[in-house]
Amino acid sequence: MAKTTVEGGGGLPAAAKEAAELKRELQRAVKAVVEDDDYSLEATDRAMQCLCALKELKLKPLNSNPLDIRSLSLSLPIPPHEFVCPLSGQLMKDPVVLASGQTYDRPFIQKWLKDGNRMCPETKQVLSHSVLTPNHLVRKMISQWCQKHGIELPGPSHDEDLETITNADRDHLNSLLEILSSSNVPEKKKAAKEVRVLTKQMPSLRAVFGECNDAISKLLNPLLSGNVTTHPDLQEDLVTTVLNISIHDSNKKLVAENPIAIPFLVESLKSGTVETRSNSAAALFTLSALDSNKHIIAKAGALKPLIDLLNEGQPLAMKDAASAIFNLSIVHENKGRAVAEGAIKVIIKKIRDRVLIDELLAILALLSSHHKAIEEMGEELGAVSCLLSIINEETSDRNKENCIAILYTMCYNDRTKLREIWLDESVNGTISNLAKSGTSRAKRKANGILERLDRCVSLVHTT
């Protein structure tokens, strides 16, 4: 085991000896900077590196090996000064851009802001807000430099708890919301775009909408002054902002109960860019996490445009639409609404095409508890053969379980379907195989169908 308290002659503790060496190195580096008018950046970087090593040594636990610090701090190549955080003097792991345009390592600038500082450490410029924007270019350059020199750089660490909402941030957001109430369309669009970006990049800012009684109404104010669909970019930004703030749990009830919000999202499902319609569906899915909101959203007429969006087949939007339909259909009365709006025909068509099978089978299984859904599935040609074929395919246990659950319900409500299942069973043994190898729930459903088939066969023979 390496010695940790004494090393070499003179009886100096190892840590003290290490510190002495670092100080001598620091003196040489500082002397080169102070005495040479044309000093190099390498000399300043070397001085900062020595200071960082001294700091590490000071913080290093007494029972650790002091040589580790020296080998870590003094043997590494000196990084370009653009890669070094001005606050820490260390290679940046998660470079972010401050409102002043300067780049810092995230944890150090977050601490600076959390300590109450309201100006840029470098430029001394008063900050209009404290949003930190990832500097992907610098991050990529640092990663390439580390790879070249065989250095492992830890991934960025985003600690939302460190994110500080200042009065300046609140004032900035309020000023943008006020602009949204103005009649100047270009300024309104610019403000809507910035609010969208802020609520995406600064998750803790979303909570401000719940703190101010009229913040959501101010955000949606442009809807009161005319048809927002005539400005697709404005519509898209407002929809996406509603999605962003709805992610915050405390805002879900506030957004859904705002008289403008849900009708706006429903209308946006019908028109606008693909991203607008997709984000509208995503927002409704997020809001429908609350049972009370499920009723509000469905009563506002959301299911029909969601089903239409699913039917159109835009890959970007289909999954969001399916997720929203599933959540809304958890409420029994909404199952009837979904069936009445044509959900069964669209879902079976998509399943036949092997589109979003996981999501759509889950919805179909959910809707199958409604008698109208079973009636429509019975009328839909090929529904039984489609479900049987999925069970025979290499699909997930969850999908097979949903298929057999739907078939079980169909058999118990429509005896005519038993003949189609019996014909398949006599050739492929689909149900019997699942009764042996399926999940416990799938086995129960499969055995229930087999028992019913046996009774029907026995009845035929006795008659």
PDB file of N, CA, C and O in Angstrom, residues 275-345:
ATOM      1  N   GLU A 275     -46.010  20.189 -37.392  1.00  0.00           N
ATOM      2  CA  GLU A 275     -45.493  20.333 -36.025  1.00  0.00           C
ATOM      3  C   GLU A 275     -46.548  20.952 -35.112  1.00  0.00           C
ATOM      4  O   GLU A 275     -46.668  20.564 -33.946  1.00  0.00           O
ATOM      5  N   THR A 276     -47.321  21.905 -35.634  1.00  0.00           N
ATOM      6  CA  THR A 276     -48.390  22.517 -34.839  1.00  0.00           C
ATOM      7  C   THR A 276     -49.400  21.462 -34.424  1.00  0.00           C
ATOM      8  O   THR A 276     -49.791  21.373 -33.250  1.00  0.00           O
ATOM      9  N   ARG A 277     -49.842  20.660 -35.375  1.00  0.00           N
ATOM     10  CA  ARG A 277     -50.865  19.657 -35.091  1.00  0.00           C
ATOM     11  C   ARG A 277     -50.315  18.569 -34.151  1.00  0.00           C
ATOM     12  O   ARG A 277     -51.011  18.117 -33.243  1.00  0.00           O
ATOM     13  N   SER A 278     -49.061  18.186 -34.375  1.00  0.00           N
ATOM     14  CA  SER A 278     -48.440  17.183 -33.521  1.00  0.00           C
ATOM     15  C   SER A 278     -48.288  17.698 -32.096  1.00  0.00           C
ATOM     16  O   SER A 278     -48.587  16.989 -31.123  1.00  0.00           O
ATOM     17  N   ASN A 279     -47.844  18.940 -31.953  1.00  0.00           N
ATOM     18  CA  ASN A 279     -47.662  19.510 -30.622  1.00  0.00           C
ATOM     19  C   ASN A 279     -48.990  19.762 -29.923  1.00  0.00           C
ATOM     20  O   ASN A 279     -49.071  19.729 -28.696  1.00  0.00           O
ATOM     21  N   SER A 280     -50.038  20.040 -30.702  1.00  0.00           N
ATOM     22  CA  SER A 280     -51.379  20.172 -30.112  1.00  0.00           C
ATOM     23  C   SER A 280     -51.807  18.843 -29.503  1.00  0.00           C
ATOM     24  O   SER A 280     -52.320  18.793 -28.375  1.00  0.00           O
ATOM     25  N   ALA A 281     -51.587  17.760 -30.258  1.00  0.00           N
ATOM     26  CA  ALA A 281     -51.918  16.423 -29.750  1.00  0.00           C
ATOM     27  C   ALA A 281     -51.084  16.090 -28.516  1.00  0.00           C
ATOM     28  O   ALA A 281     -51.600  15.540 -27.534  1.00  0.00           O
ATOM     29  N   ALA A 282     -49.803  16.438 -28.561  1.00  0.00           N
ATOM     30  CA  ALA A 282     -48.917  16.170 -27.419  1.00  0.00           C
ATOM     31  C   ALA A 282     -49.352  16.958 -26.185  1.00  0.00           C
ATOM     32  O   ALA A 282     -49.304  16.451 -25.060  1.00  0.00           O
ATOM     33  N   ALA A 283     -49.789  18.195 -26.402  1.00  0.00           N
ATOM     34  CA  ALA A 283     -50.258  19.019 -25.282  1.00  0.00           C
ATOM     35  C   ALA A 283     -51.516  18.421 -24.665  1.00  0.00           C
ATOM     36  O   ALA A 283     -51.661  18.363 -23.439  1.00  0.00           O
ATOM     37  N   LEU A 284     -52.437  17.967 -25.510  1.00  0.00           N
ATOM     38  CA  LEU A 284     -53.670  17.347 -25.001  1.00  0.00           C
ATOM     39  C   LEU A 284     -53.361  16.053 -24.264  1.00  0.00           C
ATOM     40  O   LEU A 284     -53.986  15.743 -23.240  1.00  0.00           O
ATOM     41  N   PHE A 285     -52.394  15.288 -24.771  1.00  0.00           N
ATOM     42  CA  PHE A 285     -51.967  14.075 -24.069  1.00  0.00           C
ATOM     43  C   PHE A 285     -51.418  14.423 -22.689  1.00  0.00           C
ATOM     44  O   PHE A 285     -51.769  13.789 -21.683  1.00  0.00           O
ATOM     45  N   THR A 286     -50.568  15.423 -22.628  1.00  0.00           N
ATOM     46  CA  THR A 286     -49.969  15.838 -21.351  1.00  0.00           C
ATOM     47  C   THR A 286     -51.037  16.321 -20.373  1.00  0.00           C
ATOM     48  O   THR A 286     -51.035  15.960 -19.194  1.00  0.00           O
ATOM     49  N   LEU A 287     -51.957  17.131 -20.864  1.00  0.00           N
ATOM     50  CA  LEU A 287     -53.016  17.672 -20.006  1.00  0.00           C
ATOM     51  C   LEU A 287     -53.979  16.586 -19.538  1.00  0.00           C
ATOM     52  O   LEU A 287     -54.537  16.676 -18.441  1.00  0.00           O
ATOM     53  N   SER A 288     -54.152  15.546 -20.357  1.00  0.00           N
ATOM     54  CA  SER A 288     -55.116  14.498 -20.016  1.00  0.00           C
ATOM     55  C   SER A 288     -54.621  13.562 -18.919  1.00  0.00           C
ATOM     56  O   SER A 288     -55.304  12.596 -18.566  1.00  0.00           O
ATOM     57  N   ALA A 289     -53.459  13.843 -18.376  1.00  0.00           N
ATOM     58  CA  ALA A 289     -52.971  13.064 -17.238  1.00  0.00           C
ATOM     59  C   ALA A 289     -53.912  13.211 -16.045  1.00  0.00           C
ATOM     60  O   ALA A 289     -54.023  12.306 -15.212  1.00  0.00           O
ATOM     61  N   LEU A 290     -54.609  14.346 -15.954  1.00  0.00           N
ATOM     62  CA  LEU A 290     -55.600  14.563 -14.892  1.00  0.00           C
ATOM     63  C   LEU A 290     -56.957  14.064 -15.362  1.00  0.00           C
ATOM     64  O   LEU A 290     -57.412  14.413 -16.455  1.00  0.00           O
ATOM     65  N   ASP A 291     -57.640  13.257 -14.533  1.00  0.00           N
ATOM     66  CA  ASP A 291     -58.950  12.721 -14.922  1.00  0.00           C
ATOM     67  C   ASP A 291     -59.959  13.824 -15.204  1.00  0.00           C
ATOM     68  O   ASP A 291     -60.775  13.713 -16.129  1.00  0.00           O
ATOM     69  N   SER A 292     -59.913  14.881 -14.412  1.00  0.00           N
ATOM     70  CA  SER A 292     -60.861  15.979 -14.624  1.00  0.00           C
ATOM     71  C   SER A 292     -60.649  16.621 -15.995  1.00  0.00           C
ATOM     72  O   SER A 292     -61.602  17.058 -16.652  1.00  0.00           O
ATOM     73  N   ASN A 293     -59.403  16.657 -16.446  1.00  0.00           N
ATOM     74  CA  ASN A 293     -59.108  17.244 -17.755  1.00  0.00           C
ATOM     75  C   ASN A 293     -59.582  16.355 -18.906  1.00  0.00           C
ATOM     76  O   ASN A 293     -59.886  16.853 -19.987  1.00  0.00           O
ATOM     77  N   LYS A 294     -59.621  15.038 -18.659  1.00  0.00           N
ATOM     78  CA  LYS A 294     -60.077  14.122 -19.713  1.00  0.00           C
ATOM     79  C   LYS A 294     -61.497  14.478 -20.166  1.00  0.00           C
ATOM     80  O   LYS A 294     -61.815  14.424 -21.364  1.00  0.00           O
ATOM     81  N   HIS A 295     -62.341  14.829 -19.208  1.00  0.00           N
ATOM     82  CA  HIS A 295     -63.724  15.215 -19.532  1.00  0.00           C
ATOM     83  C   HIS A 295     -63.754  16.540 -20.299  1.00  0.00           C
ATOM     84  O   HIS A 295     -64.459  16.680 -21.292  1.00  0.00           O
ATOM     85  N   ILE A 296     -62.975  17.506 -19.830  1.00  0.00           N
ATOM     86  CA  ILE A 296     -62.956  18.836 -20.459  1.00  0.00           C
ATOM     87  C   ILE A 296     -62.493  18.729 -21.909  1.00  0.00           C
ATOM     88  O   ILE A 296     -63.092  19.309 -22.817  1.00  0.00           O
ATOM     89  N   ILE A 297     -61.422  17.981 -22.124  1.00  0.00           N
ATOM     90  CA  ILE A 297     -60.835  17.863 -23.470  1.00  0.00           C
ATOM     91  C   ILE A 297     -61.789  17.164 -24.428  1.00  0.00           C
ATOM     92  O   ILE A 297     -61.978  17.600 -25.566  1.00  0.00           O
ATOM     93  N   ALA A 298     -62.401  16.074 -23.966  1.00  0.00           N
ATOM     94  CA  ALA A 298     -63.317  15.335 -24.845  1.00  0.00           C
ATOM     95  C   ALA A 298     -64.563  16.149 -25.160  1.00  0.00           C
ATOM     96  O   ALA A 298     -65.042  16.163 -26.306  1.00  0.00           O
ATOM     97  N   LYS A 299     -65.097  16.855 -24.172  1.00  0.00           N
ATOM     98  CA  LYS A 299     -66.292  17.677 -24.396  1.00  0.00           C
ATOM     99  C   LYS A 299     -66.006  18.829 -25.347  1.00  0.00           C
ATOM    100  O   LYS A 299     -66.921  19.335 -26.003  1.00  0.00           O
ATOM    101  N   ALA A 300     -64.748  19.234 -25.443  1.00  0.00           N
ATOM    102  CA  ALA A 300     -64.367  20.313 -26.365  1.00  0.00           C
ATOM    103  C   ALA A 300     -64.256  19.816 -27.806  1.00  0.00           C
ATOM    104  O   ALA A 300     -63.968  20.608 -28.710  1.00  0.00           O
ATOM    105  N   GLY A 301     -64.459  18.519 -28.006  1.00  0.00           N
ATOM    106  CA  GLY A 301     -64.446  17.977 -29.366  1.00  0.00           C
ATOM    107  C   GLY A 301     -63.081  17.551 -29.867  1.00  0.00           C
ATOM    108  O   GLY A 301     -62.837  17.570 -31.079  1.00  0.00           O
ATOM    109  N   ALA A 302     -62.204  17.140 -28.959  1.00  0.00           N
ATOM    110  CA  ALA A 302     -60.834  16.817 -29.375  1.00  0.00           C
ATOM    111  C   ALA A 302     -60.707  15.465 -30.062  1.00  0.00           C
ATOM    112  O   ALA A 302     -59.795  15.260 -30.876  1.00  0.00           O
ATOM    113  N   LEU A 303     -61.594  14.509 -29.749  1.00  0.00           N
ATOM    114  CA  LEU A 303     -61.398  13.146 -30.257  1.00  0.00           C
ATOM    115  C   LEU A 303     -61.483  13.053 -31.775  1.00  0.00           C
ATOM    116  O   LEU A 303     -60.674  12.349 -32.400  1.00  0.00           O
ATOM    117  N   LYS A 304     -62.419  13.739 -32.398  1.00  0.00           N
ATOM    118  CA  LYS A 304     -62.562  13.654 -33.858  1.00  0.00           C
ATOM    119  C   LYS A 304     -61.299  14.141 -34.572  1.00  0.00           C
ATOM    120  O   LYS A 304     -60.745  13.423 -35.422  1.00  0.00           O
ATOM    121  N   PRO A 305     -60.783  15.331 -34.291  1.00  0.00           N
ATOM    122  CA  PRO A 305     -59.547  15.751 -34.972  1.00  0.00           C
ATOM    123  C   PRO A 305     -58.329  14.892 -34.607  1.00  0.00           C
ATOM    124  O   PRO A 305     -57.421  14.735 -35.417  1.00  0.00           O
ATOM    125  N   LEU A 306     -58.314  14.313 -33.411  1.00  0.00           N
ATOM    126  CA  LEU A 306     -57.220  13.403 -33.055  1.00  0.00           C
ATOM    127  C   LEU A 306     -57.274  12.141 -33.907  1.00  0.00           C
ATOM    128  O   LEU A 306     -56.249  11.653 -34.399  1.00  0.00           O
ATOM    129  N   ILE A 307     -58.479  11.602 -34.103  1.00  0.00           N
ATOM    130  CA  ILE A 307     -58.654  10.413 -34.938  1.00  0.00           C
ATOM    131  C   ILE A 307     -58.318  10.732 -36.390  1.00  0.00           C
ATOM    132  O   ILE A 307     -57.681   9.936 -37.089  1.00  0.00           O
ATOM    133  N   ASP A 308     -58.728  11.911 -36.857  1.00  0.00           N
ATOM    134  CA  ASP A 308     -58.394  12.339 -38.225  1.00  0.00           C
ATOM    135  C   ASP A 308     -56.880  12.440 -38.404  1.00  0.00           C
ATOM    136  O   ASP A 308     -56.335  12.043 -39.443  1.00  0.00           O
ATOM    137  N   LEU A 309     -56.211  12.980 -37.391  1.00  0.00           N
ATOM    138  CA  LEU A 309     -54.753  13.128 -37.442  1.00  0.00           C
ATOM    139  C   LEU A 309     -54.086  11.756 -37.491  1.00  0.00           C
ATOM    140  O   LEU A 309     -53.108  11.548 -38.223  1.00  0.00           O
ATOM    141  N   LEU A 310     -54.617  10.816 -36.721  1.00  0.00           N
ATOM    142  CA  LEU A 310     -54.113   9.456 -36.741  1.00  0.00           C
ATOM    143  C   LEU A 310     -54.325   8.818 -38.115  1.00  0.00           C
ATOM    144  O   LEU A 310     -53.445   8.133 -38.655  1.00  0.00           O
ATOM    145  N   ASN A 311     -55.463   9.080 -38.705  1.00  0.00           N
ATOM    146  CA  ASN A 311     -55.830   8.485 -39.994  1.00  0.00           C
ATOM    147  C   ASN A 311     -54.961   9.016 -41.136  1.00  0.00           C
ATOM    148  O   ASN A 311     -54.652   8.289 -42.082  1.00  0.00           O
ATOM    149  N   GLU A 312     -54.535  10.281 -41.031  1.00  0.00           N
ATOM    150  CA  GLU A 312     -53.772  10.894 -42.116  1.00  0.00           C
ATOM    151  C   GLU A 312     -52.390  10.278 -42.280  1.00  0.00           C
ATOM    152  O   GLU A 312     -51.802  10.310 -43.363  1.00  0.00           O
ATOM    153  N   GLY A 313     -51.854   9.751 -41.222  1.00  0.00           N
ATOM    154  CA  GLY A 313     -50.613   8.992 -41.342  1.00  0.00           C
ATOM    155  C   GLY A 313     -49.334   9.792 -41.338  1.00  0.00           C
ATOM    156  O   GLY A 313     -48.302   9.296 -41.778  1.00  0.00           O
ATOM    157  N   GLN A 314     -49.355  11.040 -40.846  1.00  0.00           N
ATOM    158  CA  GLN A 314     -48.103  11.795 -40.722  1.00  0.00           C
ATOM    159  C   GLN A 314     -47.294  11.196 -39.572  1.00  0.00           C
ATOM    160  O   GLN A 314     -47.731  11.223 -38.425  1.00  0.00           O
ATOM    161  N   PRO A 315     -46.120  10.618 -39.851  1.00  0.00           N
ATOM    162  CA  PRO A 315     -45.354   9.928 -38.796  1.00  0.00           C
ATOM    163  C   PRO A 315     -45.102  10.791 -37.564  1.00  0.00           C
ATOM    164  O   PRO A 315     -45.139  10.295 -36.447  1.00  0.00           O
ATOM    165  N   LEU A 316     -44.822  12.084 -37.786  1.00  0.00           N
ATOM    166  CA  LEU A 316     -44.512  12.978 -36.666  1.00  0.00           C
ATOM    167  C   LEU A 316     -45.694  13.121 -35.723  1.00  0.00           C
ATOM    168  O   LEU A 316     -45.534  13.253 -34.512  1.00  0.00           O
ATOM    169  N   ALA A 317     -46.912  13.080 -36.277  1.00  0.00           N
ATOM    170  CA  ALA A 317     -48.104  13.389 -35.494  1.00  0.00           C
ATOM    171  C   ALA A 317     -48.853  12.158 -34.996  1.00  0.00           C
ATOM    172  O   ALA A 317     -49.577  12.237 -33.999  1.00  0.00           O
ATOM    173  N   MET A 318     -48.712  11.026 -35.686  1.00  0.00           N
ATOM    174  CA  MET A 318     -49.532   9.860 -35.368  1.00  0.00           C
ATOM    175  C   MET A 318     -49.352   9.362 -33.932  1.00  0.00           C
ATOM    176  O   MET A 318     -50.322   9.032 -33.247  1.00  0.00           O
ATOM    177  N   LYS A 319     -48.112   9.300 -33.485  1.00  0.00           N
ATOM    178  CA  LYS A 319     -47.864   8.755 -32.144  1.00  0.00           C
ATOM    179  C   LYS A 319     -48.432   9.673 -31.070  1.00  0.00           C
ATOM    180  O   LYS A 319     -49.001   9.203 -30.071  1.00  0.00           O
ATOM    181  N   ASP A 320     -48.302  10.989 -31.260  1.00  0.00           N
ATOM    182  CA  ASP A 320     -48.876  11.938 -30.298  1.00  0.00           C
ATOM    183  C   ASP A 320     -50.398  11.811 -30.272  1.00  0.00           C
ATOM    184  O   ASP A 320     -51.017  11.853 -29.210  1.00  0.00           O
ATOM    185  N   ALA A 321     -51.003  11.662 -31.451  1.00  0.00           N
ATOM    186  CA  ALA A 321     -52.455  11.511 -31.528  1.00  0.00           C
ATOM    187  C   ALA A 321     -52.905  10.228 -30.839  1.00  0.00           C
ATOM    188  O   ALA A 321     -53.871  10.223 -30.068  1.00  0.00           O
ATOM    189  N   ALA A 322     -52.193   9.126 -31.086  1.00  0.00           N
ATOM    190  CA  ALA A 322     -52.541   7.845 -30.473  1.00  0.00           C
ATOM    191  C   ALA A 322     -52.428   7.915 -28.948  1.00  0.00           C
ATOM    192  O   ALA A 322     -53.294   7.400 -28.227  1.00  0.00           O
ATOM    193  N   SER A 323     -51.377   8.553 -28.465  1.00  0.00           N
ATOM    194  CA  SER A 323     -51.182   8.682 -27.013  1.00  0.00           C
ATOM    195  C   SER A 323     -52.322   9.465 -26.380  1.00  0.00           C
ATOM    196  O   SER A 323     -52.821   9.106 -25.300  1.00  0.00           O
ATOM    197  N   ALA A 324     -52.753  10.537 -27.046  1.00  0.00           N
ATOM    198  CA  ALA A 324     -53.847  11.346 -26.520  1.00  0.00           C
ATOM    199  C   ALA A 324     -55.165  10.573 -26.529  1.00  0.00           C
ATOM    200  O   ALA A 324     -55.938  10.616 -25.567  1.00  0.00           O
ATOM    201  N   ILE A 325     -55.432   9.846 -27.620  1.00  0.00           N
ATOM    202  CA  ILE A 325     -56.666   9.053 -27.719  1.00  0.00           C
ATOM    203  C   ILE A 325     -56.703   7.999 -26.608  1.00  0.00           C
ATOM    204  O   ILE A 325     -57.742   7.783 -25.973  1.00  0.00           O
ATOM    205  N   PHE A 326     -55.572   7.338 -26.375  1.00  0.00           N
ATOM    206  CA  PHE A 326     -55.522   6.324 -25.317  1.00  0.00           C
ATOM    207  C   PHE A 326     -55.859   6.934 -23.955  1.00  0.00           C
ATOM    208  O   PHE A 326     -56.703   6.410 -23.217  1.00  0.00           O
ATOM    209  N   ASN A 327     -55.201   8.026 -23.619  1.00  0.00           N
ATOM    210  CA  ASN A 327     -55.434   8.651 -22.318  1.00  0.00           C
ATOM    211  C   ASN A 327     -56.890   9.075 -22.144  1.00  0.00           C
ATOM    212  O   ASN A 327     -57.489   8.876 -21.091  1.00  0.00           O
ATOM    213  N   LEU A 328     -57.447   9.692 -23.187  1.00  0.00           N
ATOM    214  CA  LEU A 328     -58.828  10.168 -23.100  1.00  0.00           C
ATOM    215  C   LEU A 328     -59.817   9.009 -22.976  1.00  0.00           C
ATOM    216  O   LEU A 328     -60.846   9.129 -22.310  1.00  0.00           O
ATOM    217  N   SER A 329     -59.485   7.877 -23.603  1.00  0.00           N
ATOM    218  CA  SER A 329     -60.404   6.737 -23.627  1.00  0.00           C
ATOM    219  C   SER A 329     -60.410   5.933 -22.339  1.00  0.00           C
ATOM    220  O   SER A 329     -61.187   4.978 -22.202  1.00  0.00           O
ATOM    221  N   ILE A 330     -59.579   6.297 -21.407  1.00  0.00           N
ATOM    222  CA  ILE A 330     -59.619   5.640 -20.097  1.00  0.00           C
ATOM    223  C   ILE A 330     -60.955   5.924 -19.411  1.00  0.00           C
ATOM    224  O   ILE A 330     -61.487   5.085 -18.692  1.00  0.00           O
ATOM    225  N   VAL A 331     -61.517   7.105 -19.647  1.00  0.00           N
ATOM    226  CA  VAL A 331     -62.831   7.465 -19.103  1.00  0.00           C
ATOM    227  C   VAL A 331     -63.907   6.785 -19.943  1.00  0.00           C
ATOM    228  O   VAL A 331     -63.905   6.893 -21.175  1.00  0.00           O
ATOM    229  N   HIS A 332     -64.844   6.086 -19.293  1.00  0.00           N
ATOM    230  CA  HIS A 332     -65.813   5.252 -20.016  1.00  0.00           C
ATOM    231  C   HIS A 332     -66.644   6.056 -21.019  1.00  0.00           C
ATOM    232  O   HIS A 332     -66.839   5.613 -22.159  1.00  0.00           O
ATOM    233  N   GLU A 333     -67.136   7.213 -20.617  1.00  0.00           N
ATOM    234  CA  GLU A 333     -67.982   7.977 -21.536  1.00  0.00           C
ATOM    235  C   GLU A 333     -67.206   8.436 -22.764  1.00  0.00           C
ATOM    236  O   GLU A 333     -67.778   8.612 -23.849  1.00  0.00           O
ATOM    237  N   ASN A 334     -65.888   8.598 -22.619  1.00  0.00           N
ATOM    238  CA  ASN A 334     -65.074   8.987 -23.774  1.00  0.00           C
ATOM    239  C   ASN A 334     -64.857   7.831 -24.747  1.00  0.00           C
ATOM    240  O   ASN A 334     -64.575   8.052 -25.925  1.00  0.00           O
ATOM    241  N   LYS A 335     -64.988   6.602 -24.247  1.00  0.00           N
ATOM    242  CA  LYS A 335     -64.901   5.442 -25.150  1.00  0.00           C
ATOM    243  C   LYS A 335     -66.023   5.514 -26.177  1.00  0.00           C
ATOM    244  O   LYS A 335     -65.802   5.285 -27.372  1.00  0.00           O
ATOM    245  N   GLY A 336     -67.227   5.826 -25.704  1.00  0.00           N
ATOM    246  CA  GLY A 336     -68.360   5.966 -26.611  1.00  0.00           C
ATOM    247  C   GLY A 336     -68.147   7.076 -27.613  1.00  0.00           C
ATOM    248  O   GLY A 336     -68.482   6.935 -28.802  1.00  0.00           O
ATOM    249  N   ARG A 337     -67.561   8.177 -27.151  1.00  0.00           N
ATOM    250  CA  ARG A 337     -67.274   9.296 -28.060  1.00  0.00           C
ATOM    251  C   ARG A 337     -66.274   8.869 -29.140  1.00  0.00           C
ATOM    252  O   ARG A 337     -66.430   9.197 -30.312  1.00  0.00           O
ATOM    253  N   ALA A 338     -65.216   8.172 -28.714  1.00  0.00           N
ATOM    254  CA  ALA A 338     -64.186   7.745 -29.668  1.00  0.00           C
ATOM    255  C   ALA A 338     -64.763   6.806 -30.718  1.00  0.00           C
ATOM    256  O   ALA A 338     -64.468   6.924 -31.912  1.00  0.00           O
ATOM    257  N   VAL A 339     -65.615   5.862 -30.284  1.00  0.00           N
ATOM    258  CA  VAL A 339     -66.243   4.933 -31.224  1.00  0.00           C
ATOM    259  C   VAL A 339     -67.155   5.684 -32.184  1.00  0.00           C
ATOM    260  O   VAL A 339     -67.143   5.444 -33.405  1.00  0.00           O
ATOM    261  N   ALA A 340     -67.934   6.608 -31.642  1.00  0.00           N
ATOM    262  CA  ALA A 340     -68.868   7.384 -32.470  1.00  0.00           C
ATOM    263  C   ALA A 340     -68.132   8.228 -33.508  1.00  0.00           C
ATOM    264  O   ALA A 340     -68.662   8.505 -34.592  1.00  0.00           O
ATOM    265  N   GLU A 341     -66.904   8.625 -33.208  1.00  0.00           N
ATOM    266  CA  GLU A 341     -66.137   9.463 -34.135  1.00  0.00           C
ATOM    267  C   GLU A 341     -65.318   8.645 -35.129  1.00  0.00           C
ATOM    268  O   GLU A 341     -64.505   9.184 -35.863  1.00  0.00           O
ATOM    269  N   GLY A 342     -65.514   7.323 -35.133  1.00  0.00           N
ATOM    270  CA  GLY A 342     -64.874   6.500 -36.159  1.00  0.00           C
ATOM    271  C   GLY A 342     -63.532   5.907 -35.784  1.00  0.00           C
ATOM    272  O   GLY A 342     -62.757   5.509 -36.664  1.00  0.00           O
ATOM    273  N   ALA A 343     -63.241   5.802 -34.487  1.00  0.00           N
ATOM    274  CA  ALA A 343     -61.925   5.323 -34.061  1.00  0.00           C
ATOM    275  C   ALA A 343     -61.668   3.875 -34.473  1.00  0.00           C
ATOM    276  O   ALA A 343     -60.551   3.535 -34.896  1.00  0.00           O
ATOM    277  N   ILE A 344     -62.683   3.006 -34.380  1.00  0.00           N
ATOM    278  CA  ILE A 344     -62.473   1.578 -34.621  1.00  0.00           C
ATOM    279  C   ILE A 344     -61.983   1.317 -36.038  1.00  0.00           C
ATOM    280  O   ILE A 344     -60.996   0.600 -36.252  1.00  0.00           O
ATOM    281  N   LYS A 345     -62.667   1.881 -37.013  1.00  0.00           N
ATOM    282  CA  LYS A 345     -62.304   1.647 -38.405  1.00  0.00           C
ATOM    283  C   LYS A 345     -60.886   2.126 -38.694  1.00  0.00           C
ATOM    284  O   LYS A 345     -60.097   1.427 -39.354  1.00  0.00           O
TER     285      LYS A 345
END
